[in-house]
Amino acid sequence: MQKEDLHGYVPAIATPFNDKGEIMEDAFVDLFEFLLSRGATCVCIAGDNGESWALSAEERGRLVRLAKDTARGRVPVMMGISAPTIDASLAYVRAAEENGADVLLSMPQTYVLKASEAELMARFDKVSAATKLPLVLYNSPRRMGFSLTIDQTETLLDHHNVIGIKESQRDFFYHSHLLRRLGHRMSVMTGPCHYILPAFALGAKGFIATGPEFTDLKPSDMATVGTAAPDDTYRHAHHQLTVLYELLMGIGTWPSAFKAALNLIGQPAGVPRDPVHPLGDADIDRIKRTFDELGISYR
């Protein structure tokens, strides 16, 4: 997979669990097909939406194999390998390779909440030495406890098989500088969904974001709308994405609100796995009210 292949709508799929914490494989296939119907160009397994922290290496590999079997060559499959320790990350790399993943998504070491320059570079040196698969960096300051600098991103791009980055900084100044400096060398994929349309205008190649599952505008059409002069379609989509981001990020523990919202539109997301609890009725009613305000149909 090359950087030119990383573009458009790359959803991080939810992992459907039943009340016993078991993966519902039939539901996973249904979700996968739903995402393809919305125009996905690649699907990410074991991202934050997929509750990566609750998935073993074996489960990740099984989901990748299921995704590959379902995709039948229609889209490539990405798998998350982020972990606190290098041993865990390398176990995920092996599971990805053994089951046919096309590309890896990786934050720096997670949960340590800090990394020196040497520690940061050593982590990616070890990952790169263990695989020939391309890497998509993942910069999520809320989950990492720090942010990659643009200088660090450029260093990683210079020395590793990096084809893109999922950029989840909530600071649009950062997005602007990143796109101007490195947007021609890598696929910058927007994370916060309310930045999707503005980022396309500045050169983003796509998005790995939550929210486009529910919008009136199909995710596959967002690049065209985002690079054109803003019109009513742009403004309506941007408003929906903004309100959805505020809603889903503001209720419960992630991804309980996302799963509840998917279930409401008839997609079998199941429930979160321990330690995350499903949303209560009051929070689900809040999602329904917001969907009503946005004109989003639900069951």
Short mmCIF file of C-alpha atoms in Angstrom, two decimals:
data_model
loop_
_atom_site.label_atom_id
_atom_site.label_comp_id
_atom_site.label_asym_id
_atom_site.label_seq_id
_atom_site.Cartn_x
_atom_site.Cartn_y
_atom_site.Cartn_z
CA MET A 1 0.00 0.00 0.00
CA GLN A 2 1.35 3.44 -0.99
CA LYS A 3 0.47 6.90 0.26
CA GLU A 4 -1.62 7.44 -2.87
CA ASP A 5 -3.84 4.56 -1.73
CA LEU A 6 -4.61 6.24 1.59
CA HIS A 7 -7.38 8.73 0.94
CA GLY A 8 -11.06 9.48 1.44
CA TYR A 9 -13.17 7.83 4.11
CA VAL A 10 -11.24 5.41 6.32
CA PRO A 11 -13.58 4.51 9.19
CA ALA A 12 -12.41 2.88 12.40
CA ILE A 13 -14.95 0.09 12.77
CA ALA A 14 -16.61 -0.71 16.09
CA THR A 15 -16.08 -4.19 17.53
CA PRO A 16 -19.54 -5.60 18.32
CA PHE A 17 -19.60 -7.38 21.68
CA ASN A 18 -22.57 -9.15 23.22
CA ASP A 19 -23.51 -8.90 26.90
CA LYS A 20 -20.99 -11.63 27.72
CA GLY A 21 -18.13 -9.71 26.10
CA GLU A 22 -17.94 -12.05 23.10
CA ILE A 23 -17.26 -10.74 19.61
CA MET A 24 -20.32 -11.03 17.37
CA GLU A 25 -18.72 -11.88 14.04
CA ASP A 26 -21.94 -11.72 11.99
CA ALA A 27 -22.58 -8.22 13.33
CA PHE A 28 -19.00 -7.24 12.48
CA VAL A 29 -19.58 -8.31 8.87
CA ASP A 30 -22.81 -6.29 8.75
CA LEU A 31 -21.00 -3.20 10.08
CA PHE A 32 -18.19 -3.70 7.58
CA GLU A 33 -20.66 -3.82 4.69
CA PHE A 34 -22.45 -0.73 6.03
CA LEU A 35 -19.17 1.22 6.02
CA LEU A 36 -18.45 0.13 2.47
CA SER A 37 -21.93 1.29 1.46
CA ARG A 38 -21.00 4.73 2.83
CA GLY A 39 -17.95 4.82 0.57
CA ALA A 40 -15.10 3.56 2.75
CA THR A 41 -11.79 3.28 0.87
CA CYS A 42 -10.10 1.32 3.68
CA VAL A 43 -11.31 0.06 7.08
CA CYS A 44 -9.36 0.27 10.33
CA ILE A 45 -9.52 -2.63 12.80
CA ALA A 46 -8.62 -2.16 16.49
CA GLY A 47 -8.72 1.60 16.56
CA ASP A 48 -10.26 3.56 19.42
CA ASN A 49 -13.75 2.91 18.05
CA GLY A 50 -12.94 -0.79 18.05
CA GLU A 51 -11.91 -0.72 21.74
CA SER A 52 -8.35 -1.65 20.95
CA TRP A 53 -7.48 -1.68 24.65
CA ALA A 54 -9.89 -4.58 25.14
CA LEU A 55 -8.67 -6.74 22.23
CA SER A 56 -5.96 -9.40 22.41
CA ALA A 57 -3.51 -9.98 19.58
CA GLU A 58 -5.41 -13.13 18.64
CA GLU A 59 -8.73 -11.26 18.50
CA ARG A 60 -7.23 -8.50 16.39
CA GLY A 61 -5.87 -11.06 13.97
CA ARG A 62 -9.22 -12.82 13.79
CA LEU A 63 -10.99 -9.55 13.00
CA VAL A 64 -8.44 -8.70 10.30
CA ARG A 65 -8.94 -12.10 8.68
CA LEU A 66 -12.71 -11.65 8.86
CA ALA A 67 -12.40 -8.19 7.32
CA LYS A 68 -10.18 -9.46 4.52
CA ASP A 69 -12.54 -12.33 3.79
CA THR A 70 -15.48 -9.92 3.75
CA ALA A 71 -13.73 -7.28 1.67
CA ARG A 72 -12.68 -9.73 -1.03
CA GLY A 73 -10.24 -7.18 -2.42
CA ARG A 74 -12.68 -4.27 -2.47
CA VAL A 75 -10.76 -2.24 0.13
CA PRO A 76 -7.50 -2.64 2.07
CA VAL A 77 -7.54 -3.31 5.80
CA MET A 78 -5.65 -1.31 8.44
CA MET A 79 -4.93 -2.57 11.95
CA GLY A 80 -4.00 -0.65 15.10
CA ILE A 81 -0.82 -1.73 16.91
CA SER A 82 -0.54 0.96 19.60
CA ALA A 83 0.48 -0.28 23.06
CA PRO A 84 2.49 0.81 26.10
CA THR A 85 5.23 -1.80 25.55
CA ILE A 86 7.12 -2.74 22.42
CA ASP A 87 6.49 -6.45 23.08
CA ALA A 88 2.74 -5.87 22.90
CA SER A 89 3.05 -3.76 19.75
CA LEU A 90 5.16 -6.42 18.06
CA ALA A 91 2.64 -9.11 18.99
CA TYR A 92 0.01 -6.99 17.25
CA VAL A 93 2.30 -6.57 14.24
CA ARG A 94 2.64 -10.35 13.94
CA ALA A 95 -1.13 -10.81 14.19
CA ALA A 96 -1.62 -8.18 11.48
CA GLU A 97 0.92 -9.79 9.14
CA GLU A 98 -0.27 -13.35 9.68
CA ASN A 99 -3.85 -12.40 8.82
CA GLY A 100 -3.24 -10.21 5.81
CA ALA A 101 -3.44 -6.60 7.03
CA ASP A 102 -2.32 -4.09 4.42
CA VAL A 103 -1.18 -1.23 6.66
CA LEU A 104 -0.58 -0.52 10.37
CA LEU A 105 -1.79 2.37 12.52
CA SER A 106 0.43 3.34 15.44
CA MET A 107 0.64 5.94 18.13
CA PRO A 108 3.85 6.34 20.09
CA GLN A 109 3.91 4.34 23.32
CA THR A 110 0.50 4.84 24.94
CA TYR A 111 -0.45 5.45 28.56
CA VAL A 112 3.11 6.38 29.58
CA LEU A 113 1.93 9.98 29.04
CA LYS A 114 5.37 11.17 28.04
CA ALA A 115 8.22 10.19 25.72
CA SER A 116 11.69 11.66 25.32
CA GLU A 117 12.99 12.14 21.79
CA ALA A 118 15.15 9.03 22.14
CA GLU A 119 12.27 6.93 23.51
CA LEU A 120 9.93 8.07 20.76
CA MET A 121 12.36 7.35 17.94
CA ALA A 122 13.42 4.01 19.45
CA ARG A 123 9.80 2.82 19.50
CA PHE A 124 9.35 3.39 15.78
CA ASP A 125 12.81 2.03 14.99
CA LYS A 126 11.81 -1.27 16.61
CA VAL A 127 8.42 -1.40 14.92
CA SER A 128 9.91 -0.69 11.50
CA ALA A 129 12.63 -3.30 12.00
CA ALA A 130 9.94 -5.92 12.65
CA THR A 131 7.75 -5.40 9.58
CA LYS A 132 7.69 -4.39 5.93
CA LEU A 133 4.11 -3.19 6.20
CA PRO A 134 3.62 0.57 5.78
CA LEU A 135 2.81 2.70 8.80
CA VAL A 136 0.20 5.36 9.41
CA LEU A 137 1.16 7.48 12.40
CA TYR A 138 -1.54 8.36 14.92
CA ASN A 139 -1.21 11.61 16.83
CA SER A 140 -3.82 11.72 19.59
CA PRO A 141 -2.71 14.02 22.40
CA ARG A 142 -5.75 13.12 24.51
CA ARG A 143 -4.77 9.44 24.52
CA MET A 144 -0.99 9.80 24.46
CA GLY A 145 -0.67 12.58 27.03
CA PHE A 146 1.52 14.56 24.64
CA SER A 147 1.55 15.58 20.99
CA LEU A 148 3.96 14.74 18.23
CA THR A 149 5.62 17.89 17.00
CA ILE A 150 5.70 18.54 13.26
CA ASP A 151 9.50 18.18 13.44
CA GLN A 152 9.11 14.73 15.00
CA THR A 153 6.55 13.72 12.39
CA GLU A 154 8.95 14.78 9.65
CA THR A 155 11.79 12.79 11.22
CA LEU A 156 9.62 9.67 11.36
CA LEU A 157 8.58 10.25 7.76
CA ASP A 158 12.22 10.59 6.70
CA HIS A 159 13.39 7.37 8.37
CA HIS A 160 10.48 4.94 8.24
CA ASN A 161 7.95 3.51 5.82
CA VAL A 162 5.35 6.08 6.83
CA ILE A 163 2.62 6.78 4.27
CA GLY A 164 0.31 8.95 6.34
CA ILE A 165 -0.89 10.23 9.67
CA LYS A 166 -4.20 10.27 11.48
CA GLU A 167 -4.04 13.74 12.95
CA SER A 168 -6.30 14.12 15.98
CA GLN A 169 -4.97 17.40 17.35
CA ARG A 170 -7.89 19.61 18.31
CA ASP A 171 -5.81 22.69 17.46
CA PHE A 172 -6.52 23.73 13.87
CA PHE A 173 -3.40 25.88 13.85
CA TYR A 174 -1.47 22.61 14.11
CA HIS A 175 -3.41 21.04 11.22
CA SER A 176 -2.74 24.09 9.06
CA HIS A 177 1.02 24.00 9.63
CA LEU A 178 1.21 20.22 9.23
CA LEU A 179 -0.65 20.28 5.92
CA ARG A 180 1.45 23.11 4.51
CA ARG A 181 4.74 21.51 5.51
CA LEU A 182 4.15 17.78 4.98
CA GLY A 183 0.87 17.42 3.12
CA HIS A 184 2.66 16.83 -0.19
CA ARG A 185 4.81 14.04 1.27
CA MET A 186 2.26 11.98 3.17
CA SER A 187 -1.49 11.45 3.36
CA VAL A 188 -2.76 13.61 6.17
CA MET A 189 -5.99 12.06 7.46
CA THR A 190 -8.15 14.30 9.63
CA GLY A 191 -9.28 12.95 13.00
CA PRO A 192 -11.77 15.45 14.54
CA CYS A 193 -14.79 15.26 12.24
CA HIS A 194 -15.63 18.97 12.47
CA TYR A 195 -12.28 19.64 10.74
CA ILE A 196 -12.94 17.31 7.80
CA LEU A 197 -14.27 19.82 5.29
CA PRO A 198 -11.92 22.73 6.15
CA ALA A 199 -8.92 20.36 6.08
CA PHE A 200 -9.75 19.14 2.58
CA ALA A 201 -9.46 22.72 1.37
CA LEU A 202 -5.93 22.86 2.83
CA GLY A 203 -4.78 19.61 1.25
CA ALA A 204 -5.85 16.77 3.56
CA LYS A 205 -6.25 13.53 1.64
CA GLY A 206 -9.02 12.05 3.76
CA PHE A 207 -10.23 11.32 7.27
CA ILE A 208 -10.21 8.63 9.92
CA ALA A 209 -13.01 10.12 11.94
CA THR A 210 -16.22 9.35 13.80
CA GLY A 211 -19.41 11.13 12.74
CA PRO A 212 -19.65 10.59 8.97
CA GLU A 213 -21.47 7.33 9.68
CA PHE A 214 -24.57 9.45 10.42
CA THR A 215 -24.48 12.46 8.09
CA ASP A 216 -26.83 13.18 5.21
CA LEU A 217 -23.82 13.79 2.97
CA LYS A 218 -22.14 10.50 2.15
CA PRO A 219 -18.56 10.38 3.41
CA SER A 220 -17.41 9.46 -0.10
CA ASP A 221 -18.65 12.88 -1.31
CA MET A 222 -16.94 14.95 1.39
CA ALA A 223 -13.70 15.47 -0.53
CA THR A 224 -15.58 16.96 -3.46
CA VAL A 225 -17.65 19.22 -1.21
CA GLY A 226 -14.65 20.19 0.92
CA THR A 227 -12.52 21.31 -2.02
CA ALA A 228 -15.29 23.32 -3.69
CA ALA A 229 -16.59 26.75 -2.76
CA PRO A 230 -18.67 26.46 0.42
CA ASP A 231 -22.39 26.19 -0.32
CA ASP A 232 -25.51 25.03 1.50
CA THR A 233 -24.42 21.38 1.21
CA TYR A 234 -21.07 22.25 2.80
CA ARG A 235 -22.63 24.25 5.59
CA HIS A 236 -25.23 21.59 6.38
CA ALA A 237 -22.64 18.79 6.48
CA HIS A 238 -20.24 20.87 8.56
CA HIS A 239 -22.99 21.66 11.05
CA GLN A 240 -23.98 18.01 11.38
CA LEU A 241 -20.34 16.95 11.83
CA THR A 242 -19.75 19.64 14.46
CA VAL A 243 -22.82 18.76 16.52
CA LEU A 244 -22.16 15.01 16.21
CA TYR A 245 -18.59 15.47 17.45
CA GLU A 246 -19.77 17.48 20.46
CA LEU A 247 -22.52 14.94 21.18
CA LEU A 248 -20.61 11.68 20.85
CA MET A 249 -17.47 12.94 22.59
CA GLY A 250 -19.50 14.45 25.41
CA ILE A 251 -21.50 11.45 26.61
CA GLY A 252 -20.33 8.39 28.49
CA THR A 253 -16.97 6.66 28.19
CA TRP A 254 -15.75 6.14 24.65
CA PRO A 255 -17.08 4.40 22.57
CA SER A 256 -20.36 3.86 24.43
CA ALA A 257 -22.07 6.84 22.77
CA PHE A 258 -20.81 5.83 19.33
CA LYS A 259 -22.12 2.30 19.76
CA ALA A 260 -25.47 3.51 21.04
CA ALA A 261 -25.80 5.86 18.06
CA LEU A 262 -24.99 3.06 15.62
CA ASN A 263 -27.55 0.80 17.25
CA LEU A 264 -30.16 3.55 16.91
CA ILE A 265 -29.68 3.72 13.12
CA GLY A 266 -30.01 -0.05 12.87
CA GLN A 267 -26.34 -1.00 12.76
CA PRO A 268 -25.44 -3.88 15.15
CA ALA A 269 -22.68 -2.34 17.24
CA GLY A 270 -23.50 -4.35 20.34
CA VAL A 271 -22.32 -3.07 23.71
CA PRO A 272 -18.89 -2.01 25.00
CA ARG A 273 -16.60 -4.55 26.61
CA ASP A 274 -15.45 -4.21 30.23
CA PRO A 275 -14.46 -1.78 31.70
CA VAL A 276 -16.76 0.46 29.64
CA HIS A 277 -20.49 0.36 30.39
CA PRO A 278 -23.32 0.88 27.89
CA LEU A 279 -25.14 4.21 27.94
CA GLY A 280 -28.17 4.61 30.19
CA ASP A 281 -31.63 5.56 28.94
CA ALA A 282 -31.22 9.27 29.69
CA ASP A 283 -28.09 9.53 27.54
CA ILE A 284 -29.69 7.52 24.73
CA ASP A 285 -32.63 9.93 24.82
CA ARG A 286 -30.16 12.80 24.48
CA ILE A 287 -28.76 11.20 21.31
CA LYS A 288 -32.30 10.79 19.97
CA ARG A 289 -33.10 14.46 20.63
CA THR A 290 -29.95 15.56 18.84
CA PHE A 291 -30.68 13.24 15.93
CA ASP A 292 -34.16 14.80 15.75
CA GLU A 293 -32.63 18.29 15.64
CA LEU A 294 -30.21 17.21 12.89
CA GLY A 295 -32.85 15.36 10.88
CA ILE A 296 -31.14 11.98 11.30
CA SER A 297 -33.56 9.04 11.17
CA TYR A 298 -33.32 6.27 13.77
CA ARG A 299 -35.31 3.29 14.97
#
